mmCIF file of C-alpha atoms in Angstrom:
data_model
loop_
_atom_site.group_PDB
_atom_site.id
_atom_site.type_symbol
_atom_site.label_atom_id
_atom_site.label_comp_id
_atom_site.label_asym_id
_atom_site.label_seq_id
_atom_site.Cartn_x
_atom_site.Cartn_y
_atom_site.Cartn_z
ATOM 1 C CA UNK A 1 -65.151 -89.558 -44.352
ATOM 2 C CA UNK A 2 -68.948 -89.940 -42.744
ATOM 3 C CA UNK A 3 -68.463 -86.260 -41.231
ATOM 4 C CA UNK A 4 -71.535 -84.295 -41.277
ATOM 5 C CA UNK A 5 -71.183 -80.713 -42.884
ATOM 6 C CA UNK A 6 -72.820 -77.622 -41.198
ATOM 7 C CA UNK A 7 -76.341 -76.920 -41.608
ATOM 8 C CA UNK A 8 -77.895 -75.700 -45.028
ATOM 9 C CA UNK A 9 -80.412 -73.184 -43.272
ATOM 10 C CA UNK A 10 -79.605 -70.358 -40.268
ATOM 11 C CA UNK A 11 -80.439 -67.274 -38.829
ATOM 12 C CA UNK A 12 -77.531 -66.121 -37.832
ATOM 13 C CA UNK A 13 -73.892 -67.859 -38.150
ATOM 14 C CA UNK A 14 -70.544 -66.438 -36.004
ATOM 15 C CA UNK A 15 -67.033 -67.651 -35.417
ATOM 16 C CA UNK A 16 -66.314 -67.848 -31.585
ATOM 17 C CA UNK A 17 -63.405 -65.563 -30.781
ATOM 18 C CA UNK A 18 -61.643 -67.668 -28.813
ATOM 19 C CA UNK A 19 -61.912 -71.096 -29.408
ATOM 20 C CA UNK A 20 -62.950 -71.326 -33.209
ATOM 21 C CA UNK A 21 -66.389 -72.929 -33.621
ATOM 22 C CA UNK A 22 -68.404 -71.894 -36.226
ATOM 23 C CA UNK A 23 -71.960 -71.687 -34.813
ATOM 24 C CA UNK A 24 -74.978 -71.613 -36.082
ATOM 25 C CA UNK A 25 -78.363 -69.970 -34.789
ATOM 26 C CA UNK A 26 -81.938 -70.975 -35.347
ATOM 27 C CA UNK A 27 -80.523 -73.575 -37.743
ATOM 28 C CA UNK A 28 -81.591 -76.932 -39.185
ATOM 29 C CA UNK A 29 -80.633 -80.564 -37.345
ATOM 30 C CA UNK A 30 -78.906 -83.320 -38.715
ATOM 31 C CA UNK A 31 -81.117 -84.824 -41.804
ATOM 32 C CA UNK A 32 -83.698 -82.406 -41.236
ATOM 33 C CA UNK A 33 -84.684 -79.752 -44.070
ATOM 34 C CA UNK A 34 -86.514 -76.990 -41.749
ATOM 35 C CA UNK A 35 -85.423 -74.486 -39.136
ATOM 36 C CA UNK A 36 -85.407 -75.533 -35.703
ATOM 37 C CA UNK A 37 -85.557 -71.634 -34.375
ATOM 38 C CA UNK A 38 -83.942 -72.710 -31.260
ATOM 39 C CA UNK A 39 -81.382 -74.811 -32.171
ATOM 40 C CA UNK A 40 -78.001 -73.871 -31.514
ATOM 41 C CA UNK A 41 -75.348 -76.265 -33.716
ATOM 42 C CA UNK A 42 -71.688 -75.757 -33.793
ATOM 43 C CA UNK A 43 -69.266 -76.962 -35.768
ATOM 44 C CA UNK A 44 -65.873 -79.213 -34.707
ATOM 45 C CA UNK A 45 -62.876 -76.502 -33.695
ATOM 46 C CA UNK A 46 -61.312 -75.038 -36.596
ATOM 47 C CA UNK A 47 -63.173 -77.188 -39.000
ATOM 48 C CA UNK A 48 -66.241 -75.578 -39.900
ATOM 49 C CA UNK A 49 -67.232 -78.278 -42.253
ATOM 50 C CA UNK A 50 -67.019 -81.085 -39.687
ATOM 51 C CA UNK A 51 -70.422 -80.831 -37.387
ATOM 52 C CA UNK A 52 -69.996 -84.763 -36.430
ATOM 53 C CA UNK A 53 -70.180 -85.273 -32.714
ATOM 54 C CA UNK A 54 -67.493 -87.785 -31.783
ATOM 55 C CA UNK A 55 -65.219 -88.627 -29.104
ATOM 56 C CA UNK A 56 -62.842 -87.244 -31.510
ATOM 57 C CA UNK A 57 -64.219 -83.612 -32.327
ATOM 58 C CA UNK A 58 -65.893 -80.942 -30.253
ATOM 59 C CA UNK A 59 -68.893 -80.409 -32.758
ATOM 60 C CA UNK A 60 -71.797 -80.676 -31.021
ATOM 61 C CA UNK A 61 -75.938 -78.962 -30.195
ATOM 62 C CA UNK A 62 -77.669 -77.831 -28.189
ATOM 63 C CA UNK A 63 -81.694 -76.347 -27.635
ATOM 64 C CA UNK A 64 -83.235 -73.594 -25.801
ATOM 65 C CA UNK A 65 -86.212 -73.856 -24.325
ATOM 66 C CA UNK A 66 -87.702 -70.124 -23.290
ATOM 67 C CA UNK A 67 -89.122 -68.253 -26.604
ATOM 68 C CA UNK A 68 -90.158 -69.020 -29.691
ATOM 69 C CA UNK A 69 -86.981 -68.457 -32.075
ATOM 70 C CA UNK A 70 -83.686 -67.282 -31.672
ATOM 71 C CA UNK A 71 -83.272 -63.109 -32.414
ATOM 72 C CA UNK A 72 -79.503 -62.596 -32.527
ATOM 73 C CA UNK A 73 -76.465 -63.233 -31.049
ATOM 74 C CA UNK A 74 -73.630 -61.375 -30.313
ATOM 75 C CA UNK A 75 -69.591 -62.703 -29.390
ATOM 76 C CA UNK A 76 -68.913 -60.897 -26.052
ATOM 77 C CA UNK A 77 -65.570 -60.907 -23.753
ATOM 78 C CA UNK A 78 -65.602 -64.259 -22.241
ATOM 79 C CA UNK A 79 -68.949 -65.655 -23.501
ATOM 80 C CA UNK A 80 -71.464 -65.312 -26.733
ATOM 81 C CA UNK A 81 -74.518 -64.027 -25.241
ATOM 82 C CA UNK A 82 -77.859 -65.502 -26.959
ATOM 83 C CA UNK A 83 -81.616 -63.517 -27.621
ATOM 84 C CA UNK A 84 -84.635 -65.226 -28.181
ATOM 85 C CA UNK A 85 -87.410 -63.172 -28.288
ATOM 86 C CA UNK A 86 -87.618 -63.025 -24.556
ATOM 87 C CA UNK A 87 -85.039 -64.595 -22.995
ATOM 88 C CA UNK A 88 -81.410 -64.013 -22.560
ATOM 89 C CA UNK A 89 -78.864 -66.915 -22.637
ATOM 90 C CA UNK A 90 -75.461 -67.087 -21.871
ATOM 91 C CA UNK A 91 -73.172 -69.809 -24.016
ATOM 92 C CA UNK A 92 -69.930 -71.012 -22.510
ATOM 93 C CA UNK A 93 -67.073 -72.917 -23.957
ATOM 94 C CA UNK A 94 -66.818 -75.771 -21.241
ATOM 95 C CA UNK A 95 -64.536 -78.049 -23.064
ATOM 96 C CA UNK A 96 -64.683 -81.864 -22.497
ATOM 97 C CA UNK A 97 -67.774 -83.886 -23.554
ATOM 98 C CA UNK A 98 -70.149 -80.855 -23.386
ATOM 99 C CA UNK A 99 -67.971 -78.179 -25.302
ATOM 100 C CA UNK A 100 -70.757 -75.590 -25.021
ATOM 101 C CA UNK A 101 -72.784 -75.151 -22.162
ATOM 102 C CA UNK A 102 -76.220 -72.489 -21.908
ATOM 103 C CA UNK A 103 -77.062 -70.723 -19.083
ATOM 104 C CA UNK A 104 -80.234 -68.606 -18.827
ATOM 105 C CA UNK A 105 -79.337 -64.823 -17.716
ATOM 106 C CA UNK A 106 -82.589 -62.875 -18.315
ATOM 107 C CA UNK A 107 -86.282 -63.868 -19.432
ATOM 108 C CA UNK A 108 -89.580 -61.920 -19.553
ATOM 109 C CA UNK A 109 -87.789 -59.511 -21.686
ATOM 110 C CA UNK A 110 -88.164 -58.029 -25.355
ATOM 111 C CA UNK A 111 -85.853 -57.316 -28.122
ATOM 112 C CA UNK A 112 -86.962 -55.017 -31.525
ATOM 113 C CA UNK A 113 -84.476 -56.641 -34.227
ATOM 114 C CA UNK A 114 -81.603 -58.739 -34.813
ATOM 115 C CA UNK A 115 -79.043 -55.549 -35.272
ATOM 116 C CA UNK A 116 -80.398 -53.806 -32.187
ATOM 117 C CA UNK A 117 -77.762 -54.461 -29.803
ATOM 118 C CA UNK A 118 -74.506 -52.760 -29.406
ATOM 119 C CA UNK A 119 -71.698 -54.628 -27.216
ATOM 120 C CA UNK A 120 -69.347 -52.120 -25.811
ATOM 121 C CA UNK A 121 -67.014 -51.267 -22.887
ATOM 122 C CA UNK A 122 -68.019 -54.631 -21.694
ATOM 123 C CA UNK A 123 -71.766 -54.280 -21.347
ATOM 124 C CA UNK A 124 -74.673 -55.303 -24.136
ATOM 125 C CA UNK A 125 -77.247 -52.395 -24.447
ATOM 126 C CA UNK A 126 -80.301 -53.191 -26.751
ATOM 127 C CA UNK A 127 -83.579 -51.851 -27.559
ATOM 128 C CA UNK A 128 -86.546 -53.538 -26.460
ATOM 129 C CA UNK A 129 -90.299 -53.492 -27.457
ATOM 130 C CA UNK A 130 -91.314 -50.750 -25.263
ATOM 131 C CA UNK A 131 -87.865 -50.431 -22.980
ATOM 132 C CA UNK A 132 -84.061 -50.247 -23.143
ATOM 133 C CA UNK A 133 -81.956 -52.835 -21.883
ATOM 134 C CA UNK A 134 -78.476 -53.201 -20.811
ATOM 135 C CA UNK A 135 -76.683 -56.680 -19.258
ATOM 136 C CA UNK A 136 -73.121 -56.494 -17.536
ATOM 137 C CA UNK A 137 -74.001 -60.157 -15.666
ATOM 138 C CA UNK A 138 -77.222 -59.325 -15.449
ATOM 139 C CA UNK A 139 -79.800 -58.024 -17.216
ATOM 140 C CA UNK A 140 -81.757 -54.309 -16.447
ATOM 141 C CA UNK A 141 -83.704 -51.888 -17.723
ATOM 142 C CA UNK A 142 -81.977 -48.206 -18.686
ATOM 143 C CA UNK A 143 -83.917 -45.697 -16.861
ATOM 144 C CA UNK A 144 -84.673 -43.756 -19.934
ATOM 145 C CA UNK A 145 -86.668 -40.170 -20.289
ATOM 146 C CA UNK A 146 -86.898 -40.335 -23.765
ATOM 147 C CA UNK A 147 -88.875 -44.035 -23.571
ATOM 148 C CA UNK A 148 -92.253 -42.203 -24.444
ATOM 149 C CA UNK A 149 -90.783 -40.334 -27.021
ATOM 150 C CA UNK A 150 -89.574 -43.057 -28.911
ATOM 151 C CA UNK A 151 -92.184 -45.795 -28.343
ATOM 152 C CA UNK A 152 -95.199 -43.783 -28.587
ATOM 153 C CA UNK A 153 -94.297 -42.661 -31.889
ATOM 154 C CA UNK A 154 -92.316 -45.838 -33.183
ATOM 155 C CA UNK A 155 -93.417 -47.812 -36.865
ATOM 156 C CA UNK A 156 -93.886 -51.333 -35.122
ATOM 157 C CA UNK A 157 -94.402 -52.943 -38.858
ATOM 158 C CA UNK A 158 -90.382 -51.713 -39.456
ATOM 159 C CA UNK A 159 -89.169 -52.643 -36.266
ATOM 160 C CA UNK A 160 -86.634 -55.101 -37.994
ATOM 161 C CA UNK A 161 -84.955 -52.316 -39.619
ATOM 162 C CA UNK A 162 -83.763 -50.850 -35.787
ATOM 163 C CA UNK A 163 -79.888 -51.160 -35.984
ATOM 164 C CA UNK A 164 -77.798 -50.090 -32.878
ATOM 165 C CA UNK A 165 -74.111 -48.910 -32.968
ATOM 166 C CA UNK A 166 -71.678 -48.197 -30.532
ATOM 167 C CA UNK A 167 -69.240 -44.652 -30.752
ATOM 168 C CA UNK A 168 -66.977 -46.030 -27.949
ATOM 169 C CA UNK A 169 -64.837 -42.118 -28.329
ATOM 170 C CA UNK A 170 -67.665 -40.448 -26.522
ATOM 171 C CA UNK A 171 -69.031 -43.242 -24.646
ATOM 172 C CA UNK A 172 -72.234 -43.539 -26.813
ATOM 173 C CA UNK A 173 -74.134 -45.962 -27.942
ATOM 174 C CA UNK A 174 -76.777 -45.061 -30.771
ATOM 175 C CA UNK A 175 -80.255 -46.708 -31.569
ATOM 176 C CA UNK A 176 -81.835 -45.674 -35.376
ATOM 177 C CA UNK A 177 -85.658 -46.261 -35.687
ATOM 178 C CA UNK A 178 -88.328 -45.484 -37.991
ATOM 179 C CA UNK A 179 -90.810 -42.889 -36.196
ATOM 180 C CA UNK A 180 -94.720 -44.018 -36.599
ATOM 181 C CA UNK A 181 -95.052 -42.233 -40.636
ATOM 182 C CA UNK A 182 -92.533 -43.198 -41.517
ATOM 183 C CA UNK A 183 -91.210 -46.165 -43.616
ATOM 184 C CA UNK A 184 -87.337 -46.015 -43.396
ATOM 185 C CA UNK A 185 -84.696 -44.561 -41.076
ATOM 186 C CA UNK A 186 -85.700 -41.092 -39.702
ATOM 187 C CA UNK A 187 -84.727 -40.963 -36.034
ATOM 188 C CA UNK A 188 -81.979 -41.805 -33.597
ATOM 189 C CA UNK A 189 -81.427 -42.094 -30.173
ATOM 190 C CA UNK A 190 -78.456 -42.248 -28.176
ATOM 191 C CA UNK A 191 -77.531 -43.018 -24.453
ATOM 192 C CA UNK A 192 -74.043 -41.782 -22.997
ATOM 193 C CA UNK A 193 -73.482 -45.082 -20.615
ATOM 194 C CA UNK A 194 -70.738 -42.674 -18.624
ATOM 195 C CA UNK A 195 -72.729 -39.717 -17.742
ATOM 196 C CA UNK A 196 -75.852 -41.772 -18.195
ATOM 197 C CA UNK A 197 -77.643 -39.154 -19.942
ATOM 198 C CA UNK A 198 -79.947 -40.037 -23.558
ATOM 199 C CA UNK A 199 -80.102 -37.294 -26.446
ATOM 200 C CA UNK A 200 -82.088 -37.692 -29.862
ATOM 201 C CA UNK A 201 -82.411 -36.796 -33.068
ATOM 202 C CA UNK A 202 -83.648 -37.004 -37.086
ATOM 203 C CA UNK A 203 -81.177 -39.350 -39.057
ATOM 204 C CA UNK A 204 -81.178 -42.185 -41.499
ATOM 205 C CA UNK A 205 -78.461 -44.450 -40.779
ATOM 206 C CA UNK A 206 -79.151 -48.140 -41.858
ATOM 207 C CA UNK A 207 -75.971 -49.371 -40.462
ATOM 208 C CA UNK A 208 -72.561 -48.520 -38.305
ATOM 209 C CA UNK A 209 -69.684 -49.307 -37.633
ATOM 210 C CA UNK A 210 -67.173 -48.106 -34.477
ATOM 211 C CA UNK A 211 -63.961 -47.102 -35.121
ATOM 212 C CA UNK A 212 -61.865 -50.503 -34.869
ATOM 213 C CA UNK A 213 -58.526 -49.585 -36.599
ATOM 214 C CA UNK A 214 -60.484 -46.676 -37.907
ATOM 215 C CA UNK A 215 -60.158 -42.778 -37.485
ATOM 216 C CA UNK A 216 -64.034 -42.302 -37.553
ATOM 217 C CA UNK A 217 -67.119 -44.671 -36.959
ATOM 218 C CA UNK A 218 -68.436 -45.576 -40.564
ATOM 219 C CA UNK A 219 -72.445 -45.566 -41.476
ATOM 220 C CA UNK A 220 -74.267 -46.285 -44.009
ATOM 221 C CA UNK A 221 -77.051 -44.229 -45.399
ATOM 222 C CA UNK A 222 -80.573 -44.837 -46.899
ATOM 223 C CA UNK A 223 -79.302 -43.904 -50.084
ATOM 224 C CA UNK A 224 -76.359 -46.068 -49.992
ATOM 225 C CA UNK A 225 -73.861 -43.938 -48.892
ATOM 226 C CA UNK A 226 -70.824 -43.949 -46.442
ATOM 227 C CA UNK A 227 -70.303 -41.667 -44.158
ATOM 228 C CA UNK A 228 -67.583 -40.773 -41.310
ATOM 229 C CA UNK A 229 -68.926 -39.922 -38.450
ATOM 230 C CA UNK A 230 -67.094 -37.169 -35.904
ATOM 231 C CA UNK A 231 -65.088 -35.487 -38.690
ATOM 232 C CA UNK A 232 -66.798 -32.566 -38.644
ATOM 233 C CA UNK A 233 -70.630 -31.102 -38.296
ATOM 234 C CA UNK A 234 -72.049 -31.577 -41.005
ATOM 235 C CA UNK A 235 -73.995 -34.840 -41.564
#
């Protein structure tokens, strides 16, 4: 009774791994109708319907204060790492009064779209505006000789189609873009994070999927297909 429910409007909402909070990105506040794009709500533990902050539940807020709006967010191995559109944030379960604590762990950066990161083999790689990124603890640019290739003939009007993927069998971790003509999915790229080496090529993939419980990663085409990937060579 009196518990307030989770927020009617998000960008993005995730279960924490760990500890069971159902969180919401870019969300609205408590009796407010519009998007705070920086607001990070989360919900009491294992109750995703209670977002009342008592001395009885771990519900609870919290704001971030470098960017504009919230990009994405993605669960990784002892944290849920948090893009705005140019900062990095780290959130940690704390416990206690504060349940959920920030930490800022890379700003002046970019990132192209909200499915552009791939978290694998404990690192987040991502594509930026005009760079590649990569954050282990902290945040760097890839050294990349393919960077003019791809951003000088990139469609910046369907940069929000850019999904990333990870093929954790060969150590791979695939970016799909839209070169400058075109309107969909045309092109990939792909960096090998072991031998540190990038390769490219013409592909429409609009999203993946690594293999999991799977034989072969899954992807979905522009013609709403899916495919396996590594069974063969044909695509």
């Amino acid at each position: 009774v009196g518990a307030v429910g989770p927020p009617s409007l998000a960008l993005q909402v995730m279960v924490s791994e760990t500890d069971r909070h159902t969180i919401c990105f870019g969300c609205n506040g408590i009796g407010i109708a519009t998007i705070d794009p920086l607001l990070v709500r989360w919900s009491d533990q294992e109750n995703a319907v209670n977002c009342t902050a008592t001395a009885t539940t771990q519900a609870g807020s919290l704001r971030l204060t470098r960017g504009t709006a919230i990009i994405t967010a993605k669960q990784a191995r002892q944290e849920v790492l948090v893009w705005t559109n140019s900062s990095l944030y780290s959130l940690q379960y704390l416990g206690g009064d504060t349940v959920w604590g920030s930490q800022l762990v890379g700003d002046n950066l970019s990132i192209i779209s909200p499915n552009s990161v791939a978290y694998v083999a404990g690192v987040a790689f991502w594509m930026g505006t005009d760079t590649f990124y990569s954050y282990d603890g902290g945040v760097l640019p890839l050294p990349s000789a393919l960077r003019r290739f791809v951003f000088n003939d990139f469609n910046y009007l369907q940069a929000l189609q850019v999904v990333a993927g990870s093929n954790e069998a060969f150590n791979e971790v695939w970016w799909f873009y839209c070169s400058a003509s075109a309107s969909s999915i045309d092109r990939y790229v792909v960096y090998n994070y072991v031998d540190k080496i990038w390769y490219y090529g013409t592909l429409s993939r609009t999203a993946w999927l690594d293999t999991g419980t799977r034989q072969y990663p899954l992807a979905a085409t522009s013609s709403s297909n899916l495919v396996n990937h590594e069974a063969g060579v044909d695509d």
